[in-house]
Amino acid sequence: MTRQSRTSPAGSERSLHQAYDTALLDLDGVVYAGGHAIAHAVESLAAARDGGMHLAYVTNNALRTPEAVAEHLGELGIPTEAAEVITSAQAVARLIAEQVEPGSKVLVIGGEGLRVALRERGLVPVESADEEGLAAVVQGYGGPDLAWGRFAEAAYAINRGVPWYASNTDLTIPGARGIAPGNGAAVEVVRIATGADPQVAGKPLPPMHRETVLRTGAERPLVVGDRLDTDIEGAFNGEVDSLLVLTGVTDAEQLLRAEPRHRPTYVDRDLRGLLTGQPEPEPRQGAWRCGGWSAAHAGSGLELTRLAETEGEADPLDGLRALCAAAWSQARDGVYGHDVDKALAALGL
């Protein structure tokens, strides 16, 4: 089955940390939310590393430097080297450096992570659109306190024809208090003021995948994320397998309605999924079975049935996997649009 035609979550008899050599882990919504580790993340990552899996942390958040991210992870109990962190700031800096002269000036709309990444590529970060010889504008997440005037500075330069780059276009970012506007929302502000479109480096686009592979040397990578439109689509574009964890922005209903490029190879509750095999839904008599559940189409929706022969409690996650297979295998125009609320209610999801 090709990724382009995925109609069911896949299975793996081996635990994922043994089946893949490198986990390419998103951070926000996967490893931590705000300043706190997500439940089961610290111990699961330690066990995966002890089992021989290389861990790399791949984030679209361009605000912090790899050193700062590694320090934060260490404070959470996840020992990390700066070289194990790959950011969209690094990806966009490489993209710019390939298109401008060495030593060029780049207007930065964002945080320290962008400035450090630009210097690493021999570029000169500046703060004003009036700098002589300005070669590019780069925009990345600057945190909640980024001044509104920075967007105006970007617009002044872009409206004069200076090329515009963006680290990523995530519309939202998860935090300890909930979901907040991300860099994509800020990019839209500048887009409205200029009518221009930036070159984008971050997930799900190829520059970020290239940066990650170059820096990690991964041969059998597994992308681990919480977002369908960045992490999972990025894995699809890079033609590698993916694990969706339900600890961030994607919920069960969004997963069932996912179009082909947003369908993960595997799905699990959290990072404990790295340490186990993955059951594969099986087609049987017009339905899909997984664990103690059977899912099938019924009228305008999906019907989920707990199998009578199941001993003990049936895992709701297996029910979700069965529902995904039923939904994805019959999706019209690549997106399942019928009622799923009743089926999900049976799982408590």
mmCIF file of C-alpha atoms in Angstrom:
data_model
loop_
_atom_site.group_PDB
_atom_site.id
_atom_site.type_symbol
_atom_site.label_atom_id
_atom_site.label_comp_id
_atom_site.label_asym_id
_atom_site.label_seq_id
_atom_site.Cartn_x
_atom_site.Cartn_y
_atom_site.Cartn_z
ATOM 1 C CA MET A 1 0.000 0.000 0.000
ATOM 2 C CA THR A 2 1.424 3.403 -0.936
ATOM 3 C CA ARG A 3 1.136 6.365 1.355
ATOM 4 C CA GLN A 4 -0.893 8.105 -1.313
ATOM 5 C CA SER A 5 -3.570 5.393 -1.053
ATOM 6 C CA ARG A 6 -3.522 4.707 2.708
ATOM 7 C CA THR A 7 -6.955 3.490 3.752
ATOM 8 C CA SER A 8 -6.147 2.146 7.207
ATOM 9 C CA PRO A 9 -3.660 2.640 10.047
ATOM 10 C CA ALA A 10 -0.783 0.193 9.681
ATOM 11 C CA GLY A 11 0.354 -2.437 12.129
ATOM 12 C CA SER A 12 3.774 -3.328 13.501
ATOM 13 C CA GLU A 13 4.618 -6.579 15.266
ATOM 14 C CA ARG A 14 7.818 -5.006 16.591
ATOM 15 C CA SER A 15 7.746 -2.098 18.991
ATOM 16 C CA LEU A 16 8.253 1.137 17.080
ATOM 17 C CA HIS A 17 11.471 2.017 18.897
ATOM 18 C CA GLN A 18 12.929 -1.223 17.525
ATOM 19 C CA ALA A 19 11.416 -0.979 14.038
ATOM 20 C CA TYR A 20 12.841 2.525 13.347
ATOM 21 C CA ASP A 21 16.319 3.904 13.979
ATOM 22 C CA THR A 22 15.377 7.541 14.666
ATOM 23 C CA ALA A 23 12.325 9.271 16.094
ATOM 24 C CA LEU A 24 11.844 12.741 14.614
ATOM 25 C CA LEU A 25 9.823 14.216 17.447
ATOM 26 C CA ASP A 26 7.773 17.360 17.373
ATOM 27 C CA LEU A 27 7.946 19.253 20.667
ATOM 28 C CA ASP A 28 4.876 21.405 21.359
ATOM 29 C CA GLY A 29 1.947 19.086 22.014
ATOM 30 C CA VAL A 30 4.092 15.931 21.881
ATOM 31 C CA VAL A 31 6.890 16.247 24.436
ATOM 32 C CA TYR A 32 5.686 19.282 26.343
ATOM 33 C CA ALA A 33 2.931 21.863 26.524
ATOM 34 C CA GLY A 34 4.121 25.260 27.701
ATOM 35 C CA GLY A 35 6.730 24.687 30.379
ATOM 36 C CA HIS A 36 5.606 21.230 31.449
ATOM 37 C CA ALA A 37 6.281 17.746 30.129
ATOM 38 C CA ILE A 38 3.273 15.881 28.775
ATOM 39 C CA ALA A 39 2.268 12.822 30.782
ATOM 40 C CA HIS A 40 4.414 9.732 30.090
ATOM 41 C CA ALA A 41 6.788 11.642 27.789
ATOM 42 C CA VAL A 42 9.920 11.633 29.966
ATOM 43 C CA GLU A 43 9.904 7.942 30.860
ATOM 44 C CA SER A 44 8.844 6.842 27.361
ATOM 45 C CA LEU A 45 11.655 8.753 25.671
ATOM 46 C CA ALA A 46 14.191 7.414 28.165
ATOM 47 C CA ALA A 47 13.068 3.848 27.483
ATOM 48 C CA ALA A 48 13.176 4.374 23.704
ATOM 49 C CA ARG A 49 16.701 5.788 23.914
ATOM 50 C CA ASP A 50 17.846 2.977 26.202
ATOM 51 C CA GLY A 51 16.424 0.547 23.650
ATOM 52 C CA GLY A 52 18.700 1.933 20.935
ATOM 53 C CA MET A 53 16.485 4.497 19.226
ATOM 54 C CA HIS A 54 18.072 7.830 18.347
ATOM 55 C CA LEU A 55 15.925 10.796 19.378
ATOM 56 C CA ALA A 56 15.836 14.048 17.437
ATOM 57 C CA TYR A 57 13.580 16.962 18.303
ATOM 58 C CA VAL A 58 12.138 18.710 15.263
ATOM 59 C CA THR A 59 10.164 21.872 15.844
ATOM 60 C CA ASN A 60 8.522 24.507 13.683
ATOM 61 C CA ASN A 61 8.891 26.959 16.561
ATOM 62 C CA ALA A 62 11.726 29.287 15.516
ATOM 63 C CA LEU A 63 11.780 31.333 18.722
ATOM 64 C CA ARG A 64 14.449 29.531 20.733
ATOM 65 C CA THR A 65 17.916 28.333 19.827
ATOM 66 C CA PRO A 66 18.733 24.598 19.814
ATOM 67 C CA GLU A 67 20.841 25.196 22.939
ATOM 68 C CA ALA A 68 17.857 26.766 24.739
ATOM 69 C CA VAL A 69 15.539 23.937 23.662
ATOM 70 C CA ALA A 70 18.057 21.313 24.787
ATOM 71 C CA GLU A 71 18.405 23.052 28.143
ATOM 72 C CA HIS A 72 14.627 23.118 28.580
ATOM 73 C CA LEU A 73 14.362 19.428 27.751
ATOM 74 C CA GLY A 74 17.110 18.695 30.253
ATOM 75 C CA GLU A 75 15.191 20.577 32.942
ATOM 76 C CA LEU A 76 12.189 18.373 32.193
ATOM 77 C CA GLY A 77 14.314 15.261 32.728
ATOM 78 C CA ILE A 78 15.146 14.533 29.073
ATOM 79 C CA PRO A 79 18.944 14.776 28.590
ATOM 80 C CA THR A 80 19.465 16.374 25.176
ATOM 81 C CA GLU A 81 22.379 17.767 23.176
ATOM 82 C CA ALA A 82 21.868 20.916 21.087
ATOM 83 C CA ALA A 83 22.792 18.894 17.980
ATOM 84 C CA GLU A 84 19.711 16.734 18.577
ATOM 85 C CA VAL A 85 17.402 19.738 18.092
ATOM 86 C CA ILE A 86 16.397 20.824 14.593
ATOM 87 C CA THR A 87 14.342 23.992 14.175
ATOM 88 C CA SER A 88 12.536 25.693 11.325
ATOM 89 C CA ALA A 89 14.889 28.633 11.935
ATOM 90 C CA GLN A 90 17.775 26.429 10.788
ATOM 91 C CA ALA A 91 15.817 25.241 7.758
ATOM 92 C CA VAL A 92 14.846 28.742 6.636
ATOM 93 C CA ALA A 93 18.365 30.062 7.220
ATOM 94 C CA ARG A 94 19.761 27.385 4.896
ATOM 95 C CA LEU A 95 17.056 28.215 2.324
ATOM 96 C CA ILE A 96 17.974 31.917 2.387
ATOM 97 C CA ALA A 97 21.716 31.246 2.283
ATOM 98 C CA GLU A 98 21.260 29.230 -0.903
ATOM 99 C CA GLN A 99 19.646 32.206 -2.634
ATOM 100 C CA VAL A 100 21.609 35.276 -1.470
ATOM 101 C CA GLU A 101 25.264 36.258 -1.307
ATOM 102 C CA PRO A 102 27.353 35.311 1.753
ATOM 103 C CA GLY A 103 27.320 38.087 4.344
ATOM 104 C CA SER A 104 23.969 39.457 3.147
ATOM 105 C CA LYS A 105 21.758 41.438 5.507
ATOM 106 C CA VAL A 106 18.454 39.825 6.527
ATOM 107 C CA LEU A 107 15.652 41.664 8.326
ATOM 108 C CA VAL A 108 14.504 39.488 11.253
ATOM 109 C CA ILE A 109 10.902 39.475 12.427
ATOM 110 C CA GLY A 110 11.079 36.972 15.255
ATOM 111 C CA GLY A 111 13.269 35.768 18.088
ATOM 112 C CA GLU A 112 16.823 34.803 18.918
ATOM 113 C CA GLY A 113 16.515 31.397 17.268
ATOM 114 C CA LEU A 114 16.334 33.062 13.859
ATOM 115 C CA ARG A 115 19.298 35.345 14.527
ATOM 116 C CA VAL A 116 21.537 32.487 15.647
ATOM 117 C CA ALA A 117 20.539 30.315 12.667
ATOM 118 C CA LEU A 118 21.261 33.137 10.210
ATOM 119 C CA ARG A 119 24.695 33.767 11.697
ATOM 120 C CA GLU A 120 25.420 30.039 11.452
ATOM 121 C CA ARG A 121 24.907 30.384 7.689
ATOM 122 C CA GLY A 122 27.123 33.469 7.382
ATOM 123 C CA LEU A 123 24.245 35.948 7.119
ATOM 124 C CA VAL A 124 23.821 39.212 9.036
ATOM 125 C CA PRO A 125 20.560 39.718 10.974
ATOM 126 C CA VAL A 126 19.307 43.313 11.104
ATOM 127 C CA GLU A 127 16.324 45.063 12.679
ATOM 128 C CA SER A 128 15.344 47.822 10.237
ATOM 129 C CA ALA A 129 13.768 47.792 6.778
ATOM 130 C CA ASP A 130 15.907 50.857 6.000
ATOM 131 C CA GLU A 131 19.204 48.944 6.126
ATOM 132 C CA GLU A 132 21.173 49.500 2.930
ATOM 133 C CA GLY A 133 21.585 46.377 0.798
ATOM 134 C CA LEU A 134 18.854 44.403 2.529
ATOM 135 C CA ALA A 135 18.669 40.997 0.803
ATOM 136 C CA ALA A 136 15.773 39.253 2.557
ATOM 137 C CA VAL A 137 13.062 39.419 5.205
ATOM 138 C CA VAL A 138 12.576 36.382 7.433
ATOM 139 C CA GLN A 139 9.625 35.897 9.743
ATOM 140 C CA GLY A 140 9.353 33.372 12.577
ATOM 141 C CA TYR A 141 7.457 32.978 15.826
ATOM 142 C CA GLY A 142 8.549 35.749 18.162
ATOM 143 C CA GLY A 143 6.595 34.867 21.268
ATOM 144 C CA PRO A 144 3.483 36.538 22.700
ATOM 145 C CA ASP A 145 5.277 39.845 23.286
ATOM 146 C CA LEU A 146 6.451 40.486 19.722
ATOM 147 C CA ALA A 147 5.684 44.140 19.009
ATOM 148 C CA TRP A 148 3.081 44.944 16.365
ATOM 149 C CA GLY A 149 5.502 47.383 14.781
ATOM 150 C CA ARG A 150 7.691 44.466 13.681
ATOM 151 C CA PHE A 151 4.992 43.428 11.200
ATOM 152 C CA ALA A 152 4.998 46.944 9.782
ATOM 153 C CA GLU A 153 8.785 46.775 9.408
ATOM 154 C CA ALA A 154 8.423 43.592 7.393
ATOM 155 C CA ALA A 155 5.726 45.154 5.214
ATOM 156 C CA TYR A 156 7.870 48.204 4.417
ATOM 157 C CA ALA A 157 10.684 46.016 3.078
ATOM 158 C CA ILE A 158 8.491 43.511 1.244
ATOM 159 C CA ASN A 159 6.515 46.267 -0.459
ATOM 160 C CA ARG A 160 9.837 47.552 -1.815
ATOM 161 C CA GLY A 161 10.485 44.161 -3.405
ATOM 162 C CA VAL A 162 12.727 42.508 -0.804
ATOM 163 C CA PRO A 163 12.249 38.692 -0.893
ATOM 164 C CA TRP A 164 10.199 37.325 2.014
ATOM 165 C CA TYR A 165 10.775 34.040 3.851
ATOM 166 C CA ALA A 166 8.888 32.400 6.702
ATOM 167 C CA SER A 167 10.144 29.745 9.069
ATOM 168 C CA ASN A 168 6.702 28.097 9.131
ATOM 169 C CA THR A 169 3.000 28.865 8.784
ATOM 170 C CA ASP A 170 1.429 27.033 11.749
ATOM 171 C CA LEU A 171 -1.698 29.037 12.502
ATOM 172 C CA THR A 172 -1.762 27.927 16.149
ATOM 173 C CA ILE A 173 0.644 26.845 18.869
ATOM 174 C CA PRO A 174 -0.306 24.787 21.962
ATOM 175 C CA GLY A 175 0.617 26.053 25.401
ATOM 176 C CA ALA A 176 -0.034 25.373 29.061
ATOM 177 C CA ARG A 177 -3.193 27.519 29.006
ATOM 178 C CA GLY A 178 -4.533 26.288 25.673
ATOM 179 C CA ILE A 179 -4.186 27.037 21.966
ATOM 180 C CA ALA A 180 -2.680 30.400 20.962
ATOM 181 C CA PRO A 181 -1.983 32.103 17.593
ATOM 182 C CA GLY A 182 1.151 30.784 15.909
ATOM 183 C CA ASN A 183 3.555 32.187 13.341
ATOM 184 C CA GLY A 184 1.116 31.447 10.530
ATOM 185 C CA ALA A 185 -1.323 33.947 11.996
ATOM 186 C CA ALA A 186 1.439 36.579 12.035
ATOM 187 C CA VAL A 187 2.387 35.710 8.455
ATOM 188 C CA GLU A 188 -1.215 36.373 7.432
ATOM 189 C CA VAL A 189 -0.979 39.877 8.927
ATOM 190 C CA VAL A 190 2.003 40.678 6.715
ATOM 191 C CA ARG A 191 0.409 38.976 3.717
ATOM 192 C CA ILE A 192 -2.638 41.236 4.042
ATOM 193 C CA ALA A 193 -0.410 44.311 4.167
ATOM 194 C CA THR A 194 1.702 43.320 1.164
ATOM 195 C CA GLY A 195 -0.246 40.944 -1.064
ATOM 196 C CA ALA A 196 2.940 38.856 -1.234
ATOM 197 C CA ASP A 197 3.606 35.202 -0.448
ATOM 198 C CA PRO A 198 6.694 34.032 1.464
ATOM 199 C CA GLN A 199 8.937 31.108 0.723
ATOM 200 C CA VAL A 200 8.270 28.726 3.628
ATOM 201 C CA ALA A 201 10.799 26.284 5.072
ATOM 202 C CA GLY A 202 9.080 24.525 7.973
ATOM 203 C CA LYS A 203 6.947 21.420 8.193
ATOM 204 C CA PRO A 204 5.265 20.106 6.105
ATOM 205 C CA LEU A 205 7.476 21.427 3.300
ATOM 206 C CA PRO A 206 10.626 19.736 1.900
ATOM 207 C CA PRO A 207 13.245 22.205 3.276
ATOM 208 C CA MET A 208 12.476 21.125 6.840
ATOM 209 C CA HIS A 209 12.610 17.421 6.015
ATOM 210 C CA ARG A 210 15.906 17.939 4.188
ATOM 211 C CA GLU A 211 17.361 19.860 7.147
ATOM 212 C CA THR A 212 16.319 17.104 9.518
ATOM 213 C CA VAL A 213 17.826 14.287 7.449
ATOM 214 C CA LEU A 214 21.052 16.225 6.888
ATOM 215 C CA ARG A 215 21.496 16.879 10.601
ATOM 216 C CA THR A 216 20.420 13.462 11.947
ATOM 217 C CA GLY A 217 21.586 11.043 9.256
ATOM 218 C CA ALA A 218 18.407 9.031 9.870
ATOM 219 C CA GLU A 219 17.982 5.952 7.656
ATOM 220 C CA ARG A 220 14.685 4.577 9.013
ATOM 221 C CA PRO A 221 13.033 7.638 10.536
ATOM 222 C CA LEU A 222 9.646 7.772 12.225
ATOM 223 C CA VAL A 223 8.001 11.192 12.399
ATOM 224 C CA VAL A 224 6.127 11.665 15.695
ATOM 225 C CA GLY A 225 3.696 14.556 15.957
ATOM 226 C CA ASP A 226 0.342 15.882 17.069
ATOM 227 C CA ARG A 227 -0.631 17.891 13.980
ATOM 228 C CA LEU A 228 -2.038 16.493 10.762
ATOM 229 C CA ASP A 229 -1.212 19.516 8.624
ATOM 230 C CA THR A 230 2.457 19.824 9.633
ATOM 231 C CA ASP A 231 3.902 16.682 11.224
ATOM 232 C CA ILE A 232 1.871 14.059 9.366
ATOM 233 C CA GLU A 233 1.777 15.896 6.053
ATOM 234 C CA GLY A 234 5.514 16.500 6.377
ATOM 235 C CA ALA A 235 6.066 12.755 6.770
ATOM 236 C CA PHE A 236 3.840 12.160 3.738
ATOM 237 C CA ASN A 237 5.856 14.641 1.670
ATOM 238 C CA GLY A 238 9.110 13.059 2.833
ATOM 239 C CA GLU A 239 7.779 9.536 2.144
ATOM 240 C CA VAL A 240 8.473 8.310 5.665
ATOM 241 C CA ASP A 241 6.243 6.706 8.287
ATOM 242 C CA SER A 242 4.550 8.637 11.066
ATOM 243 C CA LEU A 243 2.988 8.246 14.497
ATOM 244 C CA LEU A 244 0.208 10.608 15.557
ATOM 245 C CA VAL A 245 -0.151 11.127 19.309
ATOM 246 C CA LEU A 246 -3.397 12.521 20.681
ATOM 247 C CA THR A 247 -1.777 14.867 23.214
ATOM 248 C CA GLY A 248 -1.882 18.070 21.168
ATOM 249 C CA VAL A 249 -4.134 19.820 18.681
ATOM 250 C CA THR A 250 -5.563 16.870 16.717
ATOM 251 C CA ASP A 251 -8.628 15.149 18.128
ATOM 252 C CA ALA A 252 -10.310 11.877 17.135
ATOM 253 C CA GLU A 253 -12.912 13.492 14.882
ATOM 254 C CA GLN A 254 -10.272 15.388 12.898
ATOM 255 C CA LEU A 255 -8.344 12.138 12.478
ATOM 256 C CA LEU A 256 -11.384 10.316 11.072
ATOM 257 C CA ARG A 257 -11.988 13.113 8.576
ATOM 258 C CA ALA A 258 -8.340 13.319 7.475
ATOM 259 C CA GLU A 259 -7.579 13.529 3.785
ATOM 260 C CA PRO A 260 -4.966 11.083 2.420
ATOM 261 C CA ARG A 261 -1.900 13.285 2.967
ATOM 262 C CA HIS A 262 -2.938 13.804 6.611
ATOM 263 C CA ARG A 263 -3.331 10.127 7.505
ATOM 264 C CA PRO A 264 -0.656 8.810 9.879
ATOM 265 C CA THR A 265 0.877 5.371 9.636
ATOM 266 C CA TYR A 266 0.130 4.743 13.318
ATOM 267 C CA VAL A 267 -1.940 6.414 16.026
ATOM 268 C CA ASP A 268 -1.550 6.233 19.802
ATOM 269 C CA ARG A 269 -2.524 8.144 22.925
ATOM 270 C CA ASP A 270 0.918 9.479 23.772
ATOM 271 C CA LEU A 271 4.605 8.660 23.528
ATOM 272 C CA ARG A 272 4.125 5.283 25.188
ATOM 273 C CA GLY A 273 3.196 4.228 21.666
ATOM 274 C CA LEU A 274 6.913 4.214 20.790
ATOM 275 C CA LEU A 275 7.458 1.275 23.125
ATOM 276 C CA THR A 276 4.807 -1.080 21.793
ATOM 277 C CA GLY A 277 3.765 -2.811 18.628
ATOM 278 C CA GLN A 278 0.782 -1.448 16.756
ATOM 279 C CA PRO A 279 -2.348 -3.534 16.014
ATOM 280 C CA GLU A 280 -3.556 -3.344 12.423
ATOM 281 C CA PRO A 281 -7.278 -3.177 11.613
ATOM 282 C CA GLU A 282 -8.418 -6.125 9.510
ATOM 283 C CA PRO A 283 -11.268 -6.152 6.980
ATOM 284 C CA ARG A 284 -13.892 -8.773 7.744
ATOM 285 C CA GLN A 285 -17.399 -9.206 6.308
ATOM 286 C CA GLY A 286 -17.845 -5.582 5.314
ATOM 287 C CA ALA A 287 -16.426 -4.210 8.570
ATOM 288 C CA TRP A 288 -13.013 -3.442 10.073
ATOM 289 C CA ARG A 289 -11.869 -5.172 13.247
ATOM 290 C CA CYS A 290 -9.174 -4.081 15.653
ATOM 291 C CA GLY A 291 -8.752 -5.500 19.134
ATOM 292 C CA GLY A 292 -12.162 -5.824 20.709
ATOM 293 C CA TRP A 293 -13.984 -3.581 18.258
ATOM 294 C CA SER A 294 -15.649 -3.703 14.859
ATOM 295 C CA ALA A 295 -16.414 -0.586 12.788
ATOM 296 C CA ALA A 296 -18.617 -0.338 9.706
ATOM 297 C CA HIS A 297 -20.769 2.079 7.743
ATOM 298 C CA ALA A 298 -24.360 2.477 8.845
ATOM 299 C CA GLY A 299 -26.569 4.880 6.917
ATOM 300 C CA SER A 300 -24.974 8.327 6.946
ATOM 301 C CA GLY A 301 -22.473 7.537 9.672
ATOM 302 C CA LEU A 302 -20.234 4.946 11.269
ATOM 303 C CA GLU A 303 -21.300 2.168 13.617
ATOM 304 C CA LEU A 304 -18.945 0.855 16.263
ATOM 305 C CA THR A 305 -19.574 -2.483 17.958
ATOM 306 C CA ARG A 306 -17.779 -4.071 20.863
ATOM 307 C CA LEU A 307 -17.141 -7.722 20.049
ATOM 308 C CA ALA A 308 -18.922 -10.168 22.331
ATOM 309 C CA GLU A 309 -15.934 -12.514 22.472
ATOM 310 C CA THR A 310 -13.683 -9.813 23.939
ATOM 311 C CA GLU A 311 -12.344 -10.702 27.361
ATOM 312 C CA GLY A 312 -11.849 -7.844 29.807
ATOM 313 C CA GLU A 313 -11.966 -4.232 28.728
ATOM 314 C CA ALA A 314 -11.709 -3.362 25.048
ATOM 315 C CA ASP A 315 -9.130 -0.621 24.421
ATOM 316 C CA PRO A 316 -10.901 2.499 23.062
ATOM 317 C CA LEU A 317 -7.829 3.270 20.976
ATOM 318 C CA ASP A 318 -8.348 0.023 19.056
ATOM 319 C CA GLY A 319 -11.896 1.206 18.407
ATOM 320 C CA LEU A 320 -10.521 4.452 17.000
ATOM 321 C CA ARG A 321 -8.156 2.522 14.731
ATOM 322 C CA ALA A 322 -11.063 0.455 13.436
ATOM 323 C CA LEU A 323 -13.095 3.614 12.847
ATOM 324 C CA CYS A 324 -10.201 5.164 10.923
ATOM 325 C CA ALA A 325 -10.067 2.140 8.640
ATOM 326 C CA ALA A 326 -13.822 2.270 8.035
ATOM 327 C CA ALA A 327 -13.803 6.018 7.410
ATOM 328 C CA TRP A 328 -10.680 6.218 5.255
ATOM 329 C CA SER A 329 -11.573 3.209 3.098
ATOM 330 C CA GLN A 330 -14.864 4.771 2.021
ATOM 331 C CA ALA A 331 -14.022 8.469 2.058
ATOM 332 C CA ARG A 332 -15.458 10.399 -0.847
ATOM 333 C CA ASP A 333 -13.095 12.809 -2.551
ATOM 334 C CA GLY A 334 -10.454 11.792 -0.013
ATOM 335 C CA VAL A 335 -12.324 13.183 3.012
ATOM 336 C CA TYR A 336 -14.907 11.381 5.133
ATOM 337 C CA GLY A 337 -17.758 13.803 5.645
ATOM 338 C CA HIS A 338 -20.496 11.809 7.352
ATOM 339 C CA ASP A 339 -21.605 11.759 10.975
ATOM 340 C CA VAL A 340 -19.040 10.296 13.387
ATOM 341 C CA ASP A 341 -20.262 11.692 16.698
ATOM 342 C CA LYS A 342 -22.241 8.622 17.791
ATOM 343 C CA ALA A 343 -19.345 6.240 17.123
ATOM 344 C CA LEU A 344 -16.863 8.423 18.984
ATOM 345 C CA ALA A 345 -19.264 8.807 21.904
ATOM 346 C CA ALA A 346 -19.176 5.030 22.327
ATOM 347 C CA LEU A 347 -15.420 5.303 22.902
ATOM 348 C CA GLY A 348 -15.572 8.335 25.145
ATOM 349 C CA LEU A 349 -13.461 10.283 22.641
#
